[in-house]
CSV table of C-alpha atoms in Angstrom, one decimal:
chain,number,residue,atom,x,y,z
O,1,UNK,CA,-11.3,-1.5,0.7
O,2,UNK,CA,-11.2,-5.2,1.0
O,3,UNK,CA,-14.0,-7.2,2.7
O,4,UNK,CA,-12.9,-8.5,6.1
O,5,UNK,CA,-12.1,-7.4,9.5
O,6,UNK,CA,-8.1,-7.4,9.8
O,7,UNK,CA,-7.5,-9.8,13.1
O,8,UNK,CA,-4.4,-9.6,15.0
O,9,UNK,CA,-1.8,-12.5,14.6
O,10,UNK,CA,-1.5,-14.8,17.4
O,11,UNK,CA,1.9,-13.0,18.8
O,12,UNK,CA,0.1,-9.6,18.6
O,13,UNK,CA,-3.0,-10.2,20.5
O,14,UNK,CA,-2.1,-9.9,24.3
O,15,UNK,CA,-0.3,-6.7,23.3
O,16,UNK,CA,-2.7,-5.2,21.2
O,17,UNK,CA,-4.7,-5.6,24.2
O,18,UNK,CA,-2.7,-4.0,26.6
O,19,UNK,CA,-1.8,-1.1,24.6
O,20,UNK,CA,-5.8,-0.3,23.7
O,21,UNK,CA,-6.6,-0.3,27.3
O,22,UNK,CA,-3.8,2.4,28.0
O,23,UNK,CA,-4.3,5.8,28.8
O,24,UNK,CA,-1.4,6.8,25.9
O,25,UNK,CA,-3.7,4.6,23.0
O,26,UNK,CA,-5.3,8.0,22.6
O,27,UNK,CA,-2.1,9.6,21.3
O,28,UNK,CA,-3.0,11.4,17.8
O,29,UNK,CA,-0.6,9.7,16.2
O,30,UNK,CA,1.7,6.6,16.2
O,31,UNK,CA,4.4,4.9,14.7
O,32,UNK,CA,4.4,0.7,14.7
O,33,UNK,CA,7.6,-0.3,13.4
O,34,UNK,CA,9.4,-3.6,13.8
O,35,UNK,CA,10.9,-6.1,11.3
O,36,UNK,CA,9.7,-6.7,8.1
O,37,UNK,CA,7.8,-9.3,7.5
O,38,UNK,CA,5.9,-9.4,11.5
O,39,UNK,CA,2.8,-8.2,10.4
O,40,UNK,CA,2.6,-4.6,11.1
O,41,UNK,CA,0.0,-3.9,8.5
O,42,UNK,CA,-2.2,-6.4,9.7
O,43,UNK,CA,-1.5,-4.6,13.1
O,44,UNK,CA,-2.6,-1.2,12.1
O,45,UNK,CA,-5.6,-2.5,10.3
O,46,UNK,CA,-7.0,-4.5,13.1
O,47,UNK,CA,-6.2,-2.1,15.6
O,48,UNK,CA,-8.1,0.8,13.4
O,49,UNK,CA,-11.0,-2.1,13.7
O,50,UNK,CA,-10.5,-2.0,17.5
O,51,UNK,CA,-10.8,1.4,18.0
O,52,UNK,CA,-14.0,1.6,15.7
O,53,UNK,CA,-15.7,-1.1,17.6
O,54,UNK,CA,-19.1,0.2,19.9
O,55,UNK,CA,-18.7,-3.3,22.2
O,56,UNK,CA,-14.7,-3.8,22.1
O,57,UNK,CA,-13.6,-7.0,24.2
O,58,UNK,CA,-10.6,-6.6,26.1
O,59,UNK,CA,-9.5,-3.8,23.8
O,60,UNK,CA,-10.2,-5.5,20.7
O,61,UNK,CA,-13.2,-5.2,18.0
O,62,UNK,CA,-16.0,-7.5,18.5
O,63,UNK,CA,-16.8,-8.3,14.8
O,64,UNK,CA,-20.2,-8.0,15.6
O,65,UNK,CA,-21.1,-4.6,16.2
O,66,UNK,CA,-22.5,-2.4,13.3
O,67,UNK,CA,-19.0,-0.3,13.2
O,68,UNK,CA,-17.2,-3.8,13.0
O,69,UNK,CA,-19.7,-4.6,10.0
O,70,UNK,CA,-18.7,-1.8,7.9
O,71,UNK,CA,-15.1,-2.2,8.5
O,72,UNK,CA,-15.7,-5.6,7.4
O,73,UNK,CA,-17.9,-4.5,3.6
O,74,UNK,CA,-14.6,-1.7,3.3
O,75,UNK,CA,-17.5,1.3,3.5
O,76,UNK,CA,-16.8,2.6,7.3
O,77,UNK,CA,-16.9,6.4,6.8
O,78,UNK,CA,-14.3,6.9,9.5
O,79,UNK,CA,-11.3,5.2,8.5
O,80,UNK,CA,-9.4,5.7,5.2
O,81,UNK,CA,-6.6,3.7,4.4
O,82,UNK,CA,-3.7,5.5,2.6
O,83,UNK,CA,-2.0,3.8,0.3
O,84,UNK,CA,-0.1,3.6,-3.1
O,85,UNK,CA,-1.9,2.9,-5.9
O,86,UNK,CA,-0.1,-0.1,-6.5
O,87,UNK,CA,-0.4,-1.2,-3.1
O,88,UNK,CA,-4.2,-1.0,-3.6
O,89,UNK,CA,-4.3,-2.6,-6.7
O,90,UNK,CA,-2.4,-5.6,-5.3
O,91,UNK,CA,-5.0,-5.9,-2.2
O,92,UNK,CA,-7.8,-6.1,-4.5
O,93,UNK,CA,-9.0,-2.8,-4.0
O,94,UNK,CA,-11.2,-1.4,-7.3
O,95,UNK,CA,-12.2,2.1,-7.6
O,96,UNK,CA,-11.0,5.4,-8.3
O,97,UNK,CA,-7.6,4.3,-7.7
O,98,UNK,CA,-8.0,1.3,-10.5
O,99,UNK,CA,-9.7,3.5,-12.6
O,100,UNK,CA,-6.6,6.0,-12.6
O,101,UNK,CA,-4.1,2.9,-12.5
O,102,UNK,CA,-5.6,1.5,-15.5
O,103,UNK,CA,-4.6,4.9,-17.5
O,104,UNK,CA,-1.2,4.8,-16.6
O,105,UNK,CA,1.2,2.7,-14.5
O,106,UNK,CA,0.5,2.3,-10.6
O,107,UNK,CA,1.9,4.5,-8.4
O,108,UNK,CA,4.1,3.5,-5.8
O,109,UNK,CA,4.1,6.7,-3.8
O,110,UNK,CA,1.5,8.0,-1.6
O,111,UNK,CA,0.6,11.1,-3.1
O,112,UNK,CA,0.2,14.6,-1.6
O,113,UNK,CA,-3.9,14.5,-3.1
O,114,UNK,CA,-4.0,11.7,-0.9
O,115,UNK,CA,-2.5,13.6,2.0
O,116,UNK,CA,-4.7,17.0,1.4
O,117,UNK,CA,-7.6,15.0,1.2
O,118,UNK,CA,-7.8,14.1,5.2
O,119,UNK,CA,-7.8,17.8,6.3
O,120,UNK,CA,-11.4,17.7,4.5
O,121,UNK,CA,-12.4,14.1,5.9
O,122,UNK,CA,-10.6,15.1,9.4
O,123,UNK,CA,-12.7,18.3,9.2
O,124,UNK,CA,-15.9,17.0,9.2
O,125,UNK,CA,-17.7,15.3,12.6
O,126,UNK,CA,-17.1,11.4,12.8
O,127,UNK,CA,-20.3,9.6,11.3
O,128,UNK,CA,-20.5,7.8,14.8
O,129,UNK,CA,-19.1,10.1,16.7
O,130,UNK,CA,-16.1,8.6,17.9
O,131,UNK,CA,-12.2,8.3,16.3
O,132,UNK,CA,-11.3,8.8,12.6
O,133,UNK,CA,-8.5,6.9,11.6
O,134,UNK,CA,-6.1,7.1,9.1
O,135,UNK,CA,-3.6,4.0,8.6
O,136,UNK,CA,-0.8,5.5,6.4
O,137,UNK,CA,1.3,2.4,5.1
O,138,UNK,CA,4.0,2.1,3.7
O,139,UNK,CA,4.3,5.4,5.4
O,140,UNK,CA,7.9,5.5,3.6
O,141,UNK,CA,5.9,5.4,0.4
O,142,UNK,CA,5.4,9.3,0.8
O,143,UNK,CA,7.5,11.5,-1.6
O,144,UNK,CA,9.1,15.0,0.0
O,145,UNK,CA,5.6,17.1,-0.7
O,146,UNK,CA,3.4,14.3,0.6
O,147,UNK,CA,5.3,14.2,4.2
O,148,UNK,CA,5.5,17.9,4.4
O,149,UNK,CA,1.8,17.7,3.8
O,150,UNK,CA,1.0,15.4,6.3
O,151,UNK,CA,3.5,17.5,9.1
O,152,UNK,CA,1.4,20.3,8.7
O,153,UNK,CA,-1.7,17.9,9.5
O,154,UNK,CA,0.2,16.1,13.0
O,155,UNK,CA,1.2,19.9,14.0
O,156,UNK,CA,-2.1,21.4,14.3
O,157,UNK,CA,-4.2,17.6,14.8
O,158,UNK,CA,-8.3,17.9,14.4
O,159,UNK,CA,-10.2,16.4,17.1
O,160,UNK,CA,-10.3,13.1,17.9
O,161,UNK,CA,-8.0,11.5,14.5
O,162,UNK,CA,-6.1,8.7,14.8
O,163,UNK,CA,-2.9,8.3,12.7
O,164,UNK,CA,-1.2,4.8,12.5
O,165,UNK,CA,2.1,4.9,10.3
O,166,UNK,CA,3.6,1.8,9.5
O,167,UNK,CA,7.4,2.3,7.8
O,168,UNK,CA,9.7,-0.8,8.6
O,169,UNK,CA,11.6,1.7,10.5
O,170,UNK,CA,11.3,5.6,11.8
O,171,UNK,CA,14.2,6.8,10.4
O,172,UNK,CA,12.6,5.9,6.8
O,173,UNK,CA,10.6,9.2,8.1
O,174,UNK,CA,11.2,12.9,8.3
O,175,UNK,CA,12.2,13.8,11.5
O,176,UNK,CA,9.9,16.4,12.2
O,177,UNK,CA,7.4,13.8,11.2
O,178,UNK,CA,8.9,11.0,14.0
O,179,UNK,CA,9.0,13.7,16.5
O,180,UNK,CA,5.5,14.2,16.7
O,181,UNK,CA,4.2,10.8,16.7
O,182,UNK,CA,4.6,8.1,19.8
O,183,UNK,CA,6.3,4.8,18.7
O,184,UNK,CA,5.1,1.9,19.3
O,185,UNK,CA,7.3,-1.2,18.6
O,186,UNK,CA,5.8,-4.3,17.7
O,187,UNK,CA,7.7,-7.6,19.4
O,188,UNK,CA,8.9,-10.6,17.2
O,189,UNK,CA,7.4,-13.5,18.0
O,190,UNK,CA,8.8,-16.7,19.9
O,191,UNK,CA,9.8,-19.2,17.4
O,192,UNK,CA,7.6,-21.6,18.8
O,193,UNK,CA,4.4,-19.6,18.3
O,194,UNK,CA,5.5,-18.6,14.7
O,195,UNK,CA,6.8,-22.2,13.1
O,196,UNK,CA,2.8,-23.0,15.0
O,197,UNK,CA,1.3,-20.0,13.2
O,198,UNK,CA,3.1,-21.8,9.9
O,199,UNK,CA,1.9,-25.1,10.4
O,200,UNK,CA,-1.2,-23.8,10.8
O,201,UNK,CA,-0.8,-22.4,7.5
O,202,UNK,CA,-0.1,-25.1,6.1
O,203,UNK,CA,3.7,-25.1,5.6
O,204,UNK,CA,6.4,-27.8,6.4
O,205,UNK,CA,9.5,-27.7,8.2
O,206,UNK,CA,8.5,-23.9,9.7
O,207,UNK,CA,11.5,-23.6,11.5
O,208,UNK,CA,13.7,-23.6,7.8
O,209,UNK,CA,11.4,-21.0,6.9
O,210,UNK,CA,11.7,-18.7,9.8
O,211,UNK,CA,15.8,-19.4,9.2
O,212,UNK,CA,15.7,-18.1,6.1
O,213,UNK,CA,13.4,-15.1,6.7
O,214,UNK,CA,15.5,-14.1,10.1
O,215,UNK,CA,12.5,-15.1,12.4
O,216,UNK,CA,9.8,-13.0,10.7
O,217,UNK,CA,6.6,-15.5,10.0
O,218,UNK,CA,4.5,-13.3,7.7
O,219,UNK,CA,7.5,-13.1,5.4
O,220,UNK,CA,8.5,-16.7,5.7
O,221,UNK,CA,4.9,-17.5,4.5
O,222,UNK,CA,5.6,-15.3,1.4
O,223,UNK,CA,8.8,-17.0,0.8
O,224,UNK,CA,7.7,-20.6,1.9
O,225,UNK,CA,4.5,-20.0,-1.2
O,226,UNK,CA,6.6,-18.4,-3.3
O,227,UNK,CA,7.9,-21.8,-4.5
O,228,UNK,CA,11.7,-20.8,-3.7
O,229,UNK,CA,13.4,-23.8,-1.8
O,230,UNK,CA,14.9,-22.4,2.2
């Protein structure tokens, strides 16, 4: 996993807040969908941080605490991230998914291997004896035998797991997968606080940016780095 505690983006943080201190954050599993291109990967991933933190802080992980240190080194034993292969390779991740990428080309599905494998992990008591979670994304990456897999995980849930799905959309799900998982929408931002987040970033004339990329900032960086003119 790549070094680094995932934060939440400006427009996420008073949220993120008040939906860890609710009393439905400890739903088994969750859908975050929104636009593309608002962040909700960076959302899952800081809130798995959250709810690994020993000393959150309104919610949210405290980067200091030992849980918070191994989410930060990629080596916490209760969180897996599912993802493609390709998807890993293009974070930076090494190990046995490089290894198998670099003897054929990358997968862009999540496989059902990857999907079997957390009945095992989910089995087992958490190392610090608190959530597991599994951040599953693009959770529209799964083929027809990885989804069914992963029903037959949300329809009999282990004790205290944590799924966070993150398709653009639910309906890029199975039903029977939607209907057993609580949504949780994430908000666009104001197009104040995102051209800010963009200068901040160091791009120009934010606003043409966020034009072209119908007010989502994390894809108007992409597009505003890629070179392409707005």
């Amino acid at each position: 996993m790549t070094a680094g505690v995932q934060q939440f983006l400006p427009w996420q943080t008073a949220f993120a807040s008040r939906w860890l201190h609710a009393p439905q954050r400890f739903a088994h599993a969750w859908l975050i969908h929104g636009l593309a291109g608002i962040g909700k990967r960076r959302f899952a991933l800081a809130a798995a941080a959250s709810l690994l933190c020993e000393q959150p802080r309104d919610g949210l992980a405290c980067n200091t605490c030992q849980a918070c240190r191994w989410v930060a080194g990629g080596n916490h034993p209760d969180l897996r991230r599912v993802r493609p292969e390709a998807v890993a390779l293009e974070e930076g991740e090494g190990g046995e998914e490089s290894e198998s990428a670099a003897r054929k080309t990358p997968s862009r599905e999540i496989r059902v291997e990857q999907i079997r494998s957390l009945s095992g992990w989910f089995g087992t008591a958490a190392h610090r004896g608190g959530w597991r979670v599994a951040v599953l994304y693009p959770a529209h990456a799964m083929n027809l035998i990885a989804a069914n897999a992963l029903l037959k995980v949300l329809e009999e849930p282990p004790p205290h797991p944590v799924f966070l799905l993150v398709p653009d959309t639910p309906d890029q799900l199975l039903p029977t997968i939607v209907s057993r998982c609580r949504r949780l929408p994430l908000p666009v931002p104001e197009p104040q606080v995102a051209a800010q987040w963009l200068r901040e970033q160091g791009i120009e004339e934010p606003a043409d940016w966020l034009s072209v990329a119908g007010g989502a900032p994390v894809r108007a960086l992409e597009l505003a780095r890629s070179g392409e003119s707005p």
